CSV table of C-alpha atoms in Angstrom, one decimal:
chain,number,residue,atom,x,y,z
A,1,MET,CA,-32.4,13.2,9.4
A,2,SER,CA,-33.6,11.9,6.0
A,3,SER,CA,-33.1,8.3,4.9
A,4,TYR,CA,-33.6,6.2,1.8
A,5,ASP,CA,-33.3,2.5,0.8
A,6,ALA,CA,-30.1,1.7,-1.1
A,7,ARG,CA,-29.3,-1.4,-3.1
A,8,PHE,CA,-26.2,-3.2,-2.1
A,9,ARG,CA,-24.5,-6.2,-3.7
A,10,VAL,CA,-22.1,-7.9,-1.3
A,11,TRP,CA,-19.7,-10.8,-2.0
A,12,ARG,CA,-20.5,-13.7,0.4
A,13,GLY,CA,-18.3,-16.8,0.5
A,14,ASP,CA,-14.9,-18.2,1.6
A,15,ALA,CA,-11.8,-19.7,0.1
A,16,ASP,CA,-13.8,-22.4,-1.6
A,17,GLY,CA,-16.0,-19.9,-3.5
A,18,GLY,CA,-18.9,-17.6,-3.2
A,19,GLU,CA,-21.2,-15.2,-4.9
A,20,LEU,CA,-22.7,-11.7,-4.9
A,21,THR,CA,-25.8,-11.4,-2.8
A,22,ASP,CA,-28.3,-8.5,-3.2
A,23,TYR,CA,-29.6,-6.5,-0.2
A,24,THR,CA,-31.8,-3.5,0.3
A,25,VAL,CA,-30.7,-1.5,3.3
A,26,GLU,CA,-31.7,1.8,4.9
A,27,VAL,CA,-29.2,4.6,4.6
A,28,HIS,CA,-29.1,7.9,6.6
A,29,ASP,CA,-27.6,11.2,5.6
A,30,GLY,CA,-23.9,11.5,6.4
A,31,GLU,CA,-23.2,7.8,6.5
A,32,VAL,CA,-20.2,5.9,5.0
A,33,VAL,CA,-20.3,2.5,3.4
A,34,LEU,CA,-19.0,0.9,6.7
A,35,ASP,CA,-22.1,2.2,8.5
A,36,VAL,CA,-24.3,0.4,6.0
A,37,VAL,CA,-22.3,-2.8,6.3
A,38,HIS,CA,-22.8,-2.6,10.0
A,39,ARG,CA,-26.5,-2.1,9.5
A,40,LEU,CA,-26.6,-5.2,7.3
A,41,GLN,CA,-24.9,-7.1,10.1
A,42,ALA,CA,-27.4,-5.8,12.7
A,43,THR,CA,-30.5,-6.4,10.7
A,44,ARG,CA,-30.0,-8.9,7.9
A,45,THR,CA,-26.8,-10.8,7.9
A,46,PRO,CA,-25.3,-11.2,11.4
A,47,ASP,CA,-22.7,-13.6,10.0
A,48,LEU,CA,-21.3,-11.1,7.5
A,49,ALA,CA,-17.5,-11.0,8.0
A,50,VAL,CA,-15.8,-7.6,7.7
A,51,ARG,CA,-12.5,-6.3,9.1
A,52,TRP,CA,-12.5,-2.9,10.8
A,53,ASN,CA,-11.2,-1.1,13.8
A,54,CYS,CA,-10.9,2.7,14.1
A,55,LYS,CA,-13.6,3.9,11.7
A,56,ALA,CA,-11.5,7.0,11.2
A,57,GLY,CA,-9.3,6.2,8.2
A,58,LYS,CA,-6.2,5.6,10.3
A,59,CYS,CA,-6.0,1.9,11.0
A,60,GLY,CA,-6.2,0.6,7.4
A,61,SER,CA,-8.3,-2.4,8.5
A,62,CYS,CA,-11.5,-2.0,6.4
A,63,SER,CA,-10.0,-2.2,3.0
A,64,ALA,CA,-12.2,-3.6,0.3
A,65,GLU,CA,-13.4,-2.9,-3.2
A,66,ILE,CA,-16.4,-0.7,-3.9
A,67,ASN,CA,-17.7,-0.9,-7.4
A,68,GLY,CA,-14.4,-2.4,-8.4
A,69,ARG,CA,-12.2,0.3,-6.9
A,70,PRO,CA,-10.0,-0.4,-3.8
A,71,ARG,CA,-11.2,1.9,-1.0
A,72,LEU,CA,-11.5,2.1,2.8
A,73,LEU,CA,-15.1,1.4,3.7
A,74,CYS,CA,-15.0,3.9,6.5
A,75,MET,CA,-13.8,6.8,4.3
A,76,THR,CA,-16.2,6.2,1.4
A,77,ARG,CA,-19.3,8.4,1.9
A,78,MET,CA,-22.6,7.2,0.6
A,79,SER,CA,-23.2,10.7,-0.8
A,80,VAL,CA,-20.8,10.0,-3.7
A,81,PHE,CA,-23.2,7.5,-5.1
A,82,ALA,CA,-26.5,8.1,-6.8
A,83,ARG,CA,-29.4,7.0,-4.7
A,84,ASP,CA,-30.6,4.6,-7.4
A,85,GLU,CA,-27.1,3.1,-8.0
A,86,VAL,CA,-26.3,-0.5,-7.1
A,87,ILE,CA,-23.3,-0.5,-4.8
A,88,THR,CA,-21.1,-3.6,-5.1
A,89,VAL,CA,-18.8,-4.4,-2.2
A,90,THR,CA,-16.2,-7.1,-2.7
A,91,PRO,CA,-13.0,-8.3,-0.9
A,92,MET,CA,-9.6,-7.1,-2.2
A,93,ARG,CA,-8.9,-9.1,-5.3
A,94,ALA,CA,-5.1,-9.4,-4.9
A,95,PHE,CA,-5.3,-11.5,-1.7
A,96,PRO,CA,-6.9,-14.8,-0.8
A,97,VAL,CA,-10.4,-14.6,0.7
A,98,VAL,CA,-10.8,-15.8,4.3
A,99,ARG,CA,-14.5,-15.1,4.4
A,100,ASP,CA,-16.9,-12.5,2.9
A,101,LEU,CA,-15.0,-9.2,2.9
A,102,VAL,CA,-12.0,-10.4,4.9
A,103,THR,CA,-8.9,-11.3,3.0
A,104,ASP,CA,-5.6,-12.9,4.1
A,105,VAL,CA,-3.0,-10.1,3.8
A,106,SER,CA,-0.1,-12.1,5.2
A,107,PHE,CA,1.8,-11.6,1.9
A,108,ASN,CA,2.4,-8.0,3.0
A,109,TYR,CA,3.8,-8.9,6.4
A,110,ALA,CA,6.1,-11.5,4.7
A,111,LYS,CA,7.4,-8.7,2.4
A,112,ALA,CA,7.8,-6.3,5.3
A,113,ARG,CA,10.2,-8.8,7.0
A,114,GLU,CA,12.3,-8.9,3.8
A,115,ILE,CA,13.2,-5.2,4.0
A,116,PRO,CA,16.4,-4.6,6.0
A,117,ALA,CA,15.8,-2.2,8.8
A,118,PHE,CA,17.3,1.3,9.2
A,119,VAL,CA,21.1,1.1,10.0
A,120,PRO,CA,22.2,3.7,12.5
A,121,PRO,CA,25.5,5.5,11.9
A,122,ALA,CA,28.4,3.8,13.8
A,123,GLY,CA,29.5,5.6,16.9
A,124,LEU,CA,26.5,8.0,16.9
A,125,ALA,CA,24.2,7.9,19.9
A,126,PRO,CA,20.4,8.2,19.2
A,127,GLY,CA,20.2,11.6,20.9
A,128,ASP,CA,23.0,13.0,18.6
A,129,TYR,CA,21.1,12.4,15.4
A,130,ARG,CA,20.8,15.6,13.3
A,131,MET,CA,18.8,16.0,10.1
A,132,ARG,CA,17.9,19.0,7.9
A,133,GLN,CA,14.3,19.9,7.9
A,134,GLU,CA,13.9,19.2,4.2
A,135,ASP,CA,15.2,15.7,4.8
A,136,VAL,CA,12.6,15.2,7.6
A,137,GLU,CA,9.8,16.4,5.4
A,138,ARG,CA,10.9,14.2,2.5
A,139,SER,CA,10.5,11.0,4.4
A,140,GLN,CA,7.6,12.2,6.6
A,141,GLU,CA,5.3,11.8,3.7
A,142,PHE,CA,6.0,8.1,3.4
A,143,ARG,CA,5.5,7.6,7.2
A,144,LYS,CA,1.9,8.7,6.8
A,145,CYS,CA,1.2,5.1,5.4
A,146,ILE,CA,-1.5,3.3,7.4
A,147,GLU,CA,-0.8,0.0,5.7
A,148,CYS,CA,-4.3,-0.4,4.3
A,149,PHE,CA,-2.6,-2.3,1.4
A,150,LEU,CA,-4.9,-0.7,-1.1
A,151,CYS,CA,-1.8,0.2,-3.2
A,152,GLN,CA,-0.7,-3.5,-3.1
A,153,ASP,CA,-4.2,-4.5,-4.1
A,154,THR,CA,-4.5,-2.2,-7.1
A,155,CYS,CA,-1.0,-2.9,-8.4
A,156,HIS,CA,-1.6,-5.0,-11.5
A,157,VAL,CA,1.8,-6.7,-11.1
A,158,VAL,CA,0.4,-8.8,-8.3
A,159,ARG,CA,-3.4,-8.2,-8.9
A,160,ASP,CA,-3.3,-9.9,-12.3
A,161,HIS,CA,-0.2,-12.1,-11.9
A,162,GLU,CA,-0.1,-14.3,-8.8
A,163,GLU,CA,3.2,-15.7,-10.0
A,164,ASN,CA,4.9,-12.4,-9.5
A,165,LYS,CA,4.3,-12.2,-5.7
A,166,GLU,CA,7.5,-14.1,-4.8
A,167,ALA,CA,9.7,-11.7,-6.7
A,168,PHE,CA,7.8,-8.4,-6.2
A,169,ALA,CA,7.5,-6.5,-2.9
A,170,GLY,CA,4.8,-4.1,-4.1
A,171,PRO,CA,4.6,-0.3,-4.0
A,172,ARG,CA,4.1,-0.1,-0.2
A,173,PHE,CA,7.5,-1.9,0.5
A,174,LEU,CA,9.4,-0.4,-2.4
A,175,MET,CA,8.4,2.9,-1.0
A,176,ARG,CA,9.9,1.8,2.3
A,177,VAL,CA,13.2,0.8,0.6
A,178,ALA,CA,13.2,4.2,-1.2
A,179,GLU,CA,12.6,6.0,2.1
A,180,LEU,CA,15.5,4.3,3.8
A,181,ASP,CA,17.8,4.8,0.8
A,182,MET,CA,17.2,8.6,0.8
A,183,HIS,CA,17.5,8.8,4.6
A,184,PRO,CA,20.7,10.9,5.3
A,185,LEU,CA,21.5,8.9,8.5
A,186,ASP,CA,21.0,5.4,7.1
A,187,ALA,CA,24.4,3.8,7.1
A,188,ALA,CA,23.4,0.6,5.2
A,189,GLU,CA,26.1,1.1,2.5
A,190,GLU,CA,28.8,1.4,5.1
A,191,ALA,CA,27.5,-1.9,6.6
A,192,GLY,CA,27.7,-3.6,3.2
A,193,LEU,CA,24.1,-3.3,2.2
A,194,ASP,CA,23.3,-1.8,-1.2
A,195,ARG,CA,19.6,-0.9,-1.0
A,196,ARG,CA,19.4,0.1,-4.6
A,197,ARG,CA,20.7,-3.2,-5.8
A,198,THR,CA,18.4,-5.1,-3.5
A,199,ALA,CA,15.5,-3.0,-4.6
A,200,GLN,CA,16.1,-4.1,-8.2
A,201,ASP,CA,17.4,-7.6,-7.7
A,202,GLU,CA,15.5,-8.8,-4.6
A,203,HIS,CA,12.3,-6.7,-4.3
A,204,GLY,CA,11.4,-6.4,-8.0
A,205,LEU,CA,11.6,-2.7,-8.7
A,206,GLY,CA,12.0,-3.4,-12.4
A,207,TYR,CA,8.4,-4.9,-12.5
A,208,CYS,CA,6.9,-1.5,-11.7
A,209,ASN,CA,6.0,0.4,-14.8
A,210,ILE,CA,4.9,3.6,-13.0
A,211,THR,CA,1.2,3.6,-14.0
A,212,LYS,CA,0.5,5.6,-10.7
A,213,CYS,CA,-2.5,3.3,-9.9
A,214,CYS,CA,-1.0,2.9,-6.4
A,215,THR,CA,-0.9,6.7,-5.9
A,216,GLU,CA,-4.5,7.1,-7.1
A,217,VAL,CA,-6.0,4.8,-4.4
A,218,CYS,CA,-3.8,5.9,-1.4
A,219,PRO,CA,-6.2,7.3,1.3
A,220,GLU,CA,-3.3,9.4,2.7
A,221,SER,CA,-2.6,11.0,-0.7
A,222,ILE,CA,1.0,9.8,-0.6
A,223,ARG,CA,2.7,10.4,-4.0
A,224,ILE,CA,4.1,6.9,-4.0
A,225,THR,CA,5.1,6.9,-7.7
A,226,ASP,CA,6.4,10.4,-8.1
A,227,ASN,CA,8.2,10.8,-4.8
A,228,ALA,CA,9.4,7.2,-4.1
A,229,LEU,CA,9.3,4.8,-7.0
A,230,ILE,CA,10.5,7.0,-9.8
A,231,PRO,CA,13.4,8.5,-7.8
A,232,MET,CA,14.4,5.0,-6.7
A,233,LYS,CA,14.3,3.8,-10.3
A,234,GLU,CA,16.5,6.8,-11.3
A,235,ARG,CA,19.0,6.0,-8.6
A,236,VAL,CA,19.1,2.4,-9.6
A,237,VAL,CA,19.8,3.3,-13.3
A,238,ASP,CA,22.5,5.8,-12.2
A,239,ARG,CA,24.2,3.1,-10.2
A,240,LYS,CA,23.9,0.4,-12.8
A,241,TYR,CA,24.4,2.2,-16.1
A,242,ASP,CA,26.1,5.6,-15.6
A,243,PRO,CA,29.8,4.9,-16.5
A,244,LEU,CA,31.1,7.7,-14.2
A,245,VAL,CA,29.1,6.4,-11.3
A,246,TRP,CA,30.2,2.8,-12.0
A,247,LEU,CA,33.9,4.0,-12.2
A,248,GLY,CA,33.7,5.9,-9.0
A,249,ALA,CA,32.2,3.0,-7.2
A,250,THR,CA,34.8,0.6,-8.6
A,251,ILE,CA,37.7,2.9,-7.5
A,252,ARG,CA,36.1,3.3,-4.0
A,253,ARG,CA,35.8,-0.5,-3.6
A,254,ARG,CA,39.4,-1.0,-4.6
A,255,ARG,CA,40.6,1.5,-2.1
A,256,THR,CA,38.6,0.0,0.7
A,257,PRO,CA,41.0,-2.1,2.9
């Protein structure tokens, strides 16, 4: 197994501030960035903080930024970089730093709690649920999400504008709203919950300008923009501005006892 010395620049610090620190570290063939970070911990910086768990690209824990791009440390191979390239590893920019490469992602869990859950059809037992295969496949893509929050991190609506966080759920959770809205068994509307209205008015769908940056960084290759956000925007527009849809909804409401 061949090896070489790579130059790393790692952000060190905490909520009060920090700086980039240069290291030279040995790299072996076939390694990923997380391997190198672990070697730094073992040989040079035992107090370097980094969050990780599965090292298989399925837990979403080791999210960070490598040369400015949001990535999973465990899924970024060293072979994609030139051997003489300086590799810069920094924490996710959209979230507050706890220490070194670890950020406080509690914003995402707060947004998750704001999304109303699936509403099962009244009078239908769980074992009696029936769905067409195409409906299963449609939502299955969104269920591949590992909640690494890279899409949240790269979304400029919150990345560059901290003041938007209160009103904007971010692509991960707008995708969740879209998934539930297109679910054929979700009975939210019958229960008085309009997911399309809440997506626009409460979760900030209108802030999204479909740049597809969230799709580009998704490690599960979920087409967040094309298959969730754009269709959701179209359904919101239909509901809000199409006169025939508005008239039908108005008549239906008047007939409801």
